[in-house]
Short mmCIF file of C-alpha atoms and ligand atoms in Angstrom, two decimals:
data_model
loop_
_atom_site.label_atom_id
_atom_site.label_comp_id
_atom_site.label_asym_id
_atom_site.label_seq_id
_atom_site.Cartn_x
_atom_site.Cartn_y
_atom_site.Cartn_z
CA UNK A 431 0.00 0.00 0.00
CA UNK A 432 1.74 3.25 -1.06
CA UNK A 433 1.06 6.56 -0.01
CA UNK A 434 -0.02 9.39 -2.05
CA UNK A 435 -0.57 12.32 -0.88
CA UNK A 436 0.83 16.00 -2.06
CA UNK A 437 1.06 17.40 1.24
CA UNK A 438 3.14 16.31 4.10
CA UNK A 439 1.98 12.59 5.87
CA UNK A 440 0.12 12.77 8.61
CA UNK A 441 0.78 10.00 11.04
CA UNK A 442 -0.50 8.73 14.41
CA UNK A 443 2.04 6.97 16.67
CA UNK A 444 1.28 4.30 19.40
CA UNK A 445 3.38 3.91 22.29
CA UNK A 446 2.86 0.93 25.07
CA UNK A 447 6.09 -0.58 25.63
CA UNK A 448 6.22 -0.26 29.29
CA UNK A 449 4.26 1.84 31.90
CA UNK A 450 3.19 5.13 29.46
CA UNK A 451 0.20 4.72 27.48
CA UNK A 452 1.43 7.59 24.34
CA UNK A 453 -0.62 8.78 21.44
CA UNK A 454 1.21 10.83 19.40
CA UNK A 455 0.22 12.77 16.22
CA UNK A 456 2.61 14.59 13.19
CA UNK A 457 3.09 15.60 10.35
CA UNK A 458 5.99 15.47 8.90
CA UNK A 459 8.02 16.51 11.46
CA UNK A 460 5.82 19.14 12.96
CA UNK A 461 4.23 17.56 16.36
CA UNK A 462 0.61 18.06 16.58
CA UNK A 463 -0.16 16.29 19.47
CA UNK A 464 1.50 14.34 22.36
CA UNK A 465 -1.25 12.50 24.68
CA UNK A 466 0.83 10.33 27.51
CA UNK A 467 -1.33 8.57 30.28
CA UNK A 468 1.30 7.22 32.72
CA UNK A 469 0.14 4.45 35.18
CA UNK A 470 3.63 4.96 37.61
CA UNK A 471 1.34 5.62 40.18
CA UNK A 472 -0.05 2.36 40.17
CA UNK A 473 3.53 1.08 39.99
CA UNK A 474 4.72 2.72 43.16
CA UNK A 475 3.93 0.38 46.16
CA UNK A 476 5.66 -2.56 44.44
CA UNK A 477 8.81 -0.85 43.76
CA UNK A 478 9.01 -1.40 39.93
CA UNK A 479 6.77 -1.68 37.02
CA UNK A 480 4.14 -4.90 37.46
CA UNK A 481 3.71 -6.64 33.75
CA UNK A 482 -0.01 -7.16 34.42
CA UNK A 483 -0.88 -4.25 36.08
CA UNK A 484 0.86 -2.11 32.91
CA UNK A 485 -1.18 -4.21 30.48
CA UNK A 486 -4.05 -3.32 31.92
CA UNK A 487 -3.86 0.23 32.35
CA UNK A 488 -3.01 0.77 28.55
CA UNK A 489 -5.97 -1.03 27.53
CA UNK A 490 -7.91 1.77 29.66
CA UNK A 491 -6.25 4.56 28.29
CA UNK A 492 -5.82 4.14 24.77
CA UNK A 493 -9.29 5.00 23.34
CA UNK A 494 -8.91 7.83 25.93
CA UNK A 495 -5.55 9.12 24.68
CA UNK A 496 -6.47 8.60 21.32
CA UNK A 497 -9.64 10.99 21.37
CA UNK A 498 -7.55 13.61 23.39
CA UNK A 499 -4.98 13.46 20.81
CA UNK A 500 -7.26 13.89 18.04
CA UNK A 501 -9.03 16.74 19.75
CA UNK A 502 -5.44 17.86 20.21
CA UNK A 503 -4.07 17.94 17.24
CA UNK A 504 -7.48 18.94 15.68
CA UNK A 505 -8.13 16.19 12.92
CA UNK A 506 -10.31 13.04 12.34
CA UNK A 507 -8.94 10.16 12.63
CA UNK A 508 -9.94 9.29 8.82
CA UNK A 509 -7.66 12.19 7.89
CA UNK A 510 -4.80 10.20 8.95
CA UNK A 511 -2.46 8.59 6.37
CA UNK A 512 -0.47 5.73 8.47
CA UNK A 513 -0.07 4.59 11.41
CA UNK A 514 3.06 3.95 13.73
CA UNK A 515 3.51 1.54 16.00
CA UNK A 516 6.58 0.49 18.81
CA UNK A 517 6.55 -3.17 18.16
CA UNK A 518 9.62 -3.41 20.71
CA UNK A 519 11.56 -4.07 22.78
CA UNK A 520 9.20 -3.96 25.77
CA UNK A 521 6.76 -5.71 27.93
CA UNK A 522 4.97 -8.06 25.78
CA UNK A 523 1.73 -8.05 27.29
CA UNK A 524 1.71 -3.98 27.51
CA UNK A 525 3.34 -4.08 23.39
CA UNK A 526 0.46 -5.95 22.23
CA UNK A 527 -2.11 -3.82 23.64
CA UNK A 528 -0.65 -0.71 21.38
CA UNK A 529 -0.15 -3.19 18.56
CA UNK A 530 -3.59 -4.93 18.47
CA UNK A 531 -4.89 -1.34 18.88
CA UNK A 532 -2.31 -0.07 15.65
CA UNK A 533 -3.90 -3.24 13.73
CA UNK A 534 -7.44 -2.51 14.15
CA UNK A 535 -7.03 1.48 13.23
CA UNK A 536 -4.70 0.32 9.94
CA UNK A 537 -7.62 -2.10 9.06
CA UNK A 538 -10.49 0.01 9.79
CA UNK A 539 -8.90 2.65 8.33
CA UNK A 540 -7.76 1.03 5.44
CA UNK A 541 -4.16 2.56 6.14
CA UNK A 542 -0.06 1.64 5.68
CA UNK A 543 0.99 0.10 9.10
CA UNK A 544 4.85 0.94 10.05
CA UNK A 545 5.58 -1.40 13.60
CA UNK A 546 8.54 0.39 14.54
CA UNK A 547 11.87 0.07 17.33
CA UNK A 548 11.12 1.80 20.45
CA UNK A 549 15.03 2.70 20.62
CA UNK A 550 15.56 3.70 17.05
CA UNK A 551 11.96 5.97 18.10
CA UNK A 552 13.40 7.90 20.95
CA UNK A 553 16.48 8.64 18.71
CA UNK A 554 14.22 9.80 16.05
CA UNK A 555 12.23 12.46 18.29
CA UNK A 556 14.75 14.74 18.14
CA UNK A 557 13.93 15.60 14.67
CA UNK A 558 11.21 17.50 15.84
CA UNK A 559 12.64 19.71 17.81
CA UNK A 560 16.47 20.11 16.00
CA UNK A 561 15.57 19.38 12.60
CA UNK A 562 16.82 16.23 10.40
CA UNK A 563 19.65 13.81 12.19
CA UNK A 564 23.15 14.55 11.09
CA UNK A 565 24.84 11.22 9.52
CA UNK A 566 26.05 9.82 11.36
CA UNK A 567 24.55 10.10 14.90
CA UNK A 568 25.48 8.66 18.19
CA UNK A 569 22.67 8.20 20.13
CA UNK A 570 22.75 8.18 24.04
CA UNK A 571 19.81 6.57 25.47
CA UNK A 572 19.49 6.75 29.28
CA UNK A 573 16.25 6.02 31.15
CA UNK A 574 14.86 3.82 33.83
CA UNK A 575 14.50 0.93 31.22
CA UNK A 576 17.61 1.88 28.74
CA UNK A 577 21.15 2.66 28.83
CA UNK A 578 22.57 2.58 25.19
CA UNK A 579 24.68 3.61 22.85
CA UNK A 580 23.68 3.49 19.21
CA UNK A 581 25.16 4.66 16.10
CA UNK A 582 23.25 5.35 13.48
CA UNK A 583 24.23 6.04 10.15
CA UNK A 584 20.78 6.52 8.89
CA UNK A 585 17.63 6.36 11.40
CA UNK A 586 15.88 4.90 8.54
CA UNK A 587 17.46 2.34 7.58
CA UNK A 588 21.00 1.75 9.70
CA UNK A 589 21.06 1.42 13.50
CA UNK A 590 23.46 0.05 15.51
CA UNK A 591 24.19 -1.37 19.27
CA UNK A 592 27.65 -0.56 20.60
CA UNK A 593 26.61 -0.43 23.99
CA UNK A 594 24.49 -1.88 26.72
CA UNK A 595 23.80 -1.82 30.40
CA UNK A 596 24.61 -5.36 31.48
CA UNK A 597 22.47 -5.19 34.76
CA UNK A 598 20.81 -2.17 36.24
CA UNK A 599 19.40 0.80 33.67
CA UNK A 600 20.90 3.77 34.68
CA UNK A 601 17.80 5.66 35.82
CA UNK A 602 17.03 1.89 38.03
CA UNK A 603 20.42 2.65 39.45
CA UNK A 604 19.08 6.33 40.45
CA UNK A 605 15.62 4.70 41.79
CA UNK A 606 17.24 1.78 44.19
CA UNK A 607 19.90 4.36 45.78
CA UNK A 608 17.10 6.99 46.29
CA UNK A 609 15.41 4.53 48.47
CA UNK A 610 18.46 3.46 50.09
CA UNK A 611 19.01 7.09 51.25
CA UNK A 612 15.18 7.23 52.29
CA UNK A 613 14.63 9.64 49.17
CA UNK A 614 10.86 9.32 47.56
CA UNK A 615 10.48 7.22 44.00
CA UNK A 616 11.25 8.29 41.41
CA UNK A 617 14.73 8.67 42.60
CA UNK A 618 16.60 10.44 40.07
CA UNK A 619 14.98 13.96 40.15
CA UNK A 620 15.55 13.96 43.96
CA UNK A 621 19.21 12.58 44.02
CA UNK A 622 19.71 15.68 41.23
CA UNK A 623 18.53 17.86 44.10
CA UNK A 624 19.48 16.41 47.08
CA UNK A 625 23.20 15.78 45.23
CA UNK A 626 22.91 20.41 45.30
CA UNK A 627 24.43 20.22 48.31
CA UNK A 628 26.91 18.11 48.64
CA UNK A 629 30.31 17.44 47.72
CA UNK A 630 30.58 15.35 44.23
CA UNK A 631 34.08 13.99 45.65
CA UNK A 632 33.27 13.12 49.42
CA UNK A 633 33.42 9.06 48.47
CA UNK A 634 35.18 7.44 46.02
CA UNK A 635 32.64 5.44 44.70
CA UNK A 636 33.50 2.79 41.89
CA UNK A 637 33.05 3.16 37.93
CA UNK A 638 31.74 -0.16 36.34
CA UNK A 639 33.49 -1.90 33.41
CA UNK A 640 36.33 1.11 33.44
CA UNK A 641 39.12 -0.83 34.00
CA UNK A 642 41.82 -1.45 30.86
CA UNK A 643 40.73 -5.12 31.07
CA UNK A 644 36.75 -4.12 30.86
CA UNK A 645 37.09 -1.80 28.21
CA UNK A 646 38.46 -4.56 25.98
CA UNK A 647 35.52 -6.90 26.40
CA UNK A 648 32.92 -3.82 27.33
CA UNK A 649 34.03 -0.89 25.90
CA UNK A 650 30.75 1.13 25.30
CA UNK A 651 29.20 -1.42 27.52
CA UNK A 652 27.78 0.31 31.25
CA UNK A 653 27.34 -1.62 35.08
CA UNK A 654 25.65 -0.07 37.75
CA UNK A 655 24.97 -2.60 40.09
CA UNK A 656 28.20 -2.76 41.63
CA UNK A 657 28.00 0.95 42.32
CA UNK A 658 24.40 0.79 43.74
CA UNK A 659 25.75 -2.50 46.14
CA UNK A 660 28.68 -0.12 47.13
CA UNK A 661 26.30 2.87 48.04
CA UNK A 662 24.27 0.29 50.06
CA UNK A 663 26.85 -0.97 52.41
CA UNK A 664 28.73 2.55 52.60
CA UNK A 665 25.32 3.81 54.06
CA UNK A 666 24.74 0.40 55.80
CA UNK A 667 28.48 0.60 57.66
CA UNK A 668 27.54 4.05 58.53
CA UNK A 669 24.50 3.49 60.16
CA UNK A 670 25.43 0.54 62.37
CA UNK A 671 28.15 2.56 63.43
CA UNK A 672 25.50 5.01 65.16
CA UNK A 673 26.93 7.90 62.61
CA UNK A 674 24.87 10.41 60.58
CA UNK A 675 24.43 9.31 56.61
CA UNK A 676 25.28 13.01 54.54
CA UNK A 677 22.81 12.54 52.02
CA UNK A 678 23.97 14.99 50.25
CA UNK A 679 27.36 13.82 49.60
CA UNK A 680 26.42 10.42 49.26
CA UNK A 681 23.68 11.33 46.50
CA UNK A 682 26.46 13.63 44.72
CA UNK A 683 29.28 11.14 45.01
CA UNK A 684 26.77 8.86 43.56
CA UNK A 685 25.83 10.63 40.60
CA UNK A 686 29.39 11.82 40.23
CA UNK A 687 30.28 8.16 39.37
CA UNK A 688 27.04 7.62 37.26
CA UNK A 689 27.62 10.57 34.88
CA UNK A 690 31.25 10.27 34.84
CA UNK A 691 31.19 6.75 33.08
CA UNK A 692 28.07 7.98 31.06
CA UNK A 693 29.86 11.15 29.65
CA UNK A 694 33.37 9.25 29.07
CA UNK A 695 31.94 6.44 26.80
CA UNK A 696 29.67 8.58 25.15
CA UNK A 697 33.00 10.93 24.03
CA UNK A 698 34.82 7.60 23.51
CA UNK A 699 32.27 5.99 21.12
CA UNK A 700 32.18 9.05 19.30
CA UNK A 701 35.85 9.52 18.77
CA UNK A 702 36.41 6.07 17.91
CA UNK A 703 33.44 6.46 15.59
CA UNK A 704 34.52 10.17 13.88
CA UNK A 705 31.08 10.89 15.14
CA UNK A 706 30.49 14.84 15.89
CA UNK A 707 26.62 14.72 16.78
CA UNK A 708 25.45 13.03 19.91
CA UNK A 709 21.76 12.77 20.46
CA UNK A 710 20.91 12.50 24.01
CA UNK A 711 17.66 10.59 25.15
CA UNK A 712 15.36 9.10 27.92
CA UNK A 713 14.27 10.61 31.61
CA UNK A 714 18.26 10.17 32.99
CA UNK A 715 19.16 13.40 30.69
CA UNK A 716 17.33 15.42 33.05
CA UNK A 717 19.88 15.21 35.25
CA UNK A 718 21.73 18.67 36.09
CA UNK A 719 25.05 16.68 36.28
CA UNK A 720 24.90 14.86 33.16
CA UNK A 721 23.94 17.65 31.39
CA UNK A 722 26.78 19.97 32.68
CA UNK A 723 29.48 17.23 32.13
CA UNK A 724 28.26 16.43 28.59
CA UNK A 725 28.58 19.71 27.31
CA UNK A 726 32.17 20.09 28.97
CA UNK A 727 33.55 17.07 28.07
CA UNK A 728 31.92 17.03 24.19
CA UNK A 729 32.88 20.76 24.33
CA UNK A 730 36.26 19.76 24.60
CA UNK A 731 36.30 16.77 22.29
CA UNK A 732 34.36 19.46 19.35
CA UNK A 733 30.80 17.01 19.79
CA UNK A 734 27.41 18.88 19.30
CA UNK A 735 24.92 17.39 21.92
CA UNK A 736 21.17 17.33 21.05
CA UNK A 737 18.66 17.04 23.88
CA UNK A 738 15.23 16.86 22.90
CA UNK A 739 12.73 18.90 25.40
CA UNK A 740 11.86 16.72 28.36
CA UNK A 741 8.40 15.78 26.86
CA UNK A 742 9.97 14.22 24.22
CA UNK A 743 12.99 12.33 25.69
CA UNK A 744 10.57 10.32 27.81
CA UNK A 745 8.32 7.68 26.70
CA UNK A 746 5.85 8.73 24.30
CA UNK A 747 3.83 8.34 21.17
CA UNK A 748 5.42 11.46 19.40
CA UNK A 749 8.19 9.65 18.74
CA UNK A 750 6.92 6.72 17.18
CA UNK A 751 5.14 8.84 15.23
CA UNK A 752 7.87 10.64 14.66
CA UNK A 753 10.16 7.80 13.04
CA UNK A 754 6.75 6.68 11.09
CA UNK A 755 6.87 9.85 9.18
CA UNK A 756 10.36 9.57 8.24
CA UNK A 757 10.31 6.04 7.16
CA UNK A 758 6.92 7.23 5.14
CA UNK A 759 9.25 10.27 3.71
CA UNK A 760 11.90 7.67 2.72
CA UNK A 761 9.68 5.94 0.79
CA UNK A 762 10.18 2.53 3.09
CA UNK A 763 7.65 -0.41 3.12
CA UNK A 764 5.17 -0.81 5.56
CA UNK A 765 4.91 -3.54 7.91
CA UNK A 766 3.00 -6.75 7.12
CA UNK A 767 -0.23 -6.69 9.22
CA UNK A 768 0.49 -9.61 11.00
CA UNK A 769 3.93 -8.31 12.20
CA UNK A 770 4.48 -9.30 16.04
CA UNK A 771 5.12 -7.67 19.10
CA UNK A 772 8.72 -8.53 19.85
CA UNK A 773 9.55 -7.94 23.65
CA UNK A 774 13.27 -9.04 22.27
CA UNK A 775 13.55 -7.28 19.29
CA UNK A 776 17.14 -6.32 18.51
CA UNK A 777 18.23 -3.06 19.06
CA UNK A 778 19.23 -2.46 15.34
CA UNK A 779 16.24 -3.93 13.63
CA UNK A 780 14.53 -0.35 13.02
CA UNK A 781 11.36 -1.92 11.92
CA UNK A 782 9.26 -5.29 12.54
O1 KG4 B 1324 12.35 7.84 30.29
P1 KG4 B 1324 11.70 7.71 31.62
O2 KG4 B 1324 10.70 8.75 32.03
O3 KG4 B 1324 10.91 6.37 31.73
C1 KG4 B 1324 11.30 5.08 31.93
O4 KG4 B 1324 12.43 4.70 31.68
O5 KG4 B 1324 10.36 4.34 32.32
O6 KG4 B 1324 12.84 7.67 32.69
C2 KG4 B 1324 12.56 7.61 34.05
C3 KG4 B 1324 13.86 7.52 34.79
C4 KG4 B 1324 13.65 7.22 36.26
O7 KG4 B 1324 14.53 6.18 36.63
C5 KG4 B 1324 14.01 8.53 36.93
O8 KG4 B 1324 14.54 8.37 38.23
C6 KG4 B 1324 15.04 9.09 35.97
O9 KG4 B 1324 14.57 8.76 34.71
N1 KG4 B 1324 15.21 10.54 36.10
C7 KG4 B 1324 16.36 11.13 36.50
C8 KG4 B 1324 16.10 12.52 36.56
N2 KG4 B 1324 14.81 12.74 36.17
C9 KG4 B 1324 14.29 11.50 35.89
N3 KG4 B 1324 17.54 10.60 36.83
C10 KG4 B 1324 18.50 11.44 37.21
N4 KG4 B 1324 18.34 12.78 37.32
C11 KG4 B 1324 17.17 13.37 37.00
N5 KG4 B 1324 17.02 14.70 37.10
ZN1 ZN B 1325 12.03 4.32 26.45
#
């Protein structure tokens, strides 16, 4: 099914892979609307996202979202001319609630179907807000879910894993030593301000998979579960030792460590890569540190960051939308209708 159409496509994006229900609506690369209904709350009380309890909530909010994001955007949804989809990676049961929906609207609507990567999506987002990629980009994803580091040649057609967290996400890593220092979920925006205060060099805490020996096996690869089990028992010593714990200058010290390793294999994939553009994604580039160190670090090393506005570096269905109206652009092939979820999918397959 091909696409013809003078003007510029106008596409609705689905987003379910994990605990944001996101409708999002472009065209082109002008954002129309960006609908999220987030079911964290629901999360909260069992310390991480529940499978079932995600699932569920979606299927609640997507006829919801979708009518808000109509109203939003102010079109019908017969106007639209295809429709995007995150396929995966994900939570299976929460993916297939966005794709069954995706199916049914491409059916009933008798329109092109593109089931797209939800990594290769938050990469893409940026184009709404900084204009096309530059080729090559390195993309830095870092979330509670991802931390990656993709190059990508063309968003189209060419993405590529270099890098991986090999236990804890970053923004996971943020969450579990909030609560260790008695700081309310989610953890990362209150580590950024509690870490304010303190003193980013008070404890040495460790750098995973920066040794010479790691960096040959991991070199773009990140660990921060050894740092998080490190915070633990430095807090733990200190408290059965009747002493004070200075949040502060434990949650600095912390994030010191996070966004040093974060910033120095971001630089190094991008030399190694003659890559001048990184492209910086997910909730974790909130962070004040992160943000400050990027721009000193690439400012040294001549790398232009992009940071898409908050709104769009977290989950949501603008950027699915987003990468469905470039593939459209680039004159790529739908998806077949029965195309799967794919909890697994591989980070560089761009589409299902
Ligand atoms: O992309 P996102 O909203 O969604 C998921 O990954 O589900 O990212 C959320 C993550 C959480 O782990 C949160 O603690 C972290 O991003 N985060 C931050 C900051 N703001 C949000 N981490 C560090 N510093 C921040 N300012
Ligand atoms: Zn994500």
């Amino acid at each position: 099914m091909s696409i013809t159409t003078t003007r510029e496509p106008l596409v609705l994006g689905i987003e379910s892979s994990c605990d944001e229900t996101g409708i999002g609506i472009v065209r082109g690369t002008t954002l129309l609307a960006n609908e999220v209904a987030s079911s964290m709350d629901l999360h909260v009380r069992f310390g991480g996202v529940v499978p079932e309890i995600a699932s569920r909530a979606h299927l609640e909010a997507m006829l919801p979202s979708l009518r808000r994001a109509c109203d939003t955007a102010g079109v019908k949804l017969t106007d639209v001319d295809a429709i995007a989809v995150t396929v995966g990676p994900g939570l299976a049961g929460a993916l297939m609630v966005g794709v069954a929906a995706a199916k049914a609207l491409s059916v009933a609507l008798d329109k092109p179907l593109y089931g797209v990567n939800h990594l290769a999506a938050h990469v893409a987002v940026d184009i709404l807000d900084h204009g096309p990629l530059p080729e090559p980009t390195m993309g830095l994803l870092v979330s509670g879910g991802h931390t990656n580091l993709l190059y990508v040649p063309d968003i189209a057609t060419d993405v590529r894993s270099l890098g991986n967290t090999i236990d804890d996400a970053c923004g996971e890593a943020f969450d579990k030593v909030a609560r260790v220092l008695g700081l309310p979920y989610p953890g990362g925006p209150n580590i950024d301000r509690a870490a304010q205060g303190g003193d980013p060099k008070a404890i040495a805490f460790p750098r995973g998979l920066s040794t010479k020996k790691d960096l040959e096996k991991h070199r773009y690869d990140f660990s921060f579960s050894g740092l998080k089990t490190s915070v633990t028992r430095w807090v733990a010593t200190r408290e059965a030792a009747g002493e004070p714990v200075p949040v502060a200058d434990v949650a600095a010290s912390f994030q010191e460590a996070v966004v040093d390793i974060i910033t120095k294999k971001a630089v190094m994939a991008c030399r190694d890569y003659e890559c001048n553009n990184l492209m910086v994604g997910g909730g974790v580039s909130a962070n004040s540190r992160l943000r400050a160190l990027l721009e000193e670090r690439c400012g040294k090393a001549g790398i232009a960051i992009r940071v898409p506005k908050l709104s769009l570096c977290t989950d949501n269905g603008a950027m699915v939308a987003t990468l469905g109206a470039h593939l459209v652009a680039k004159g790529i092939e739908p998806s077949a209708l029965d195309v799967p979820a794919d909890s697994s999918m591989p980070i560089g397959q761009v589409m299902g």
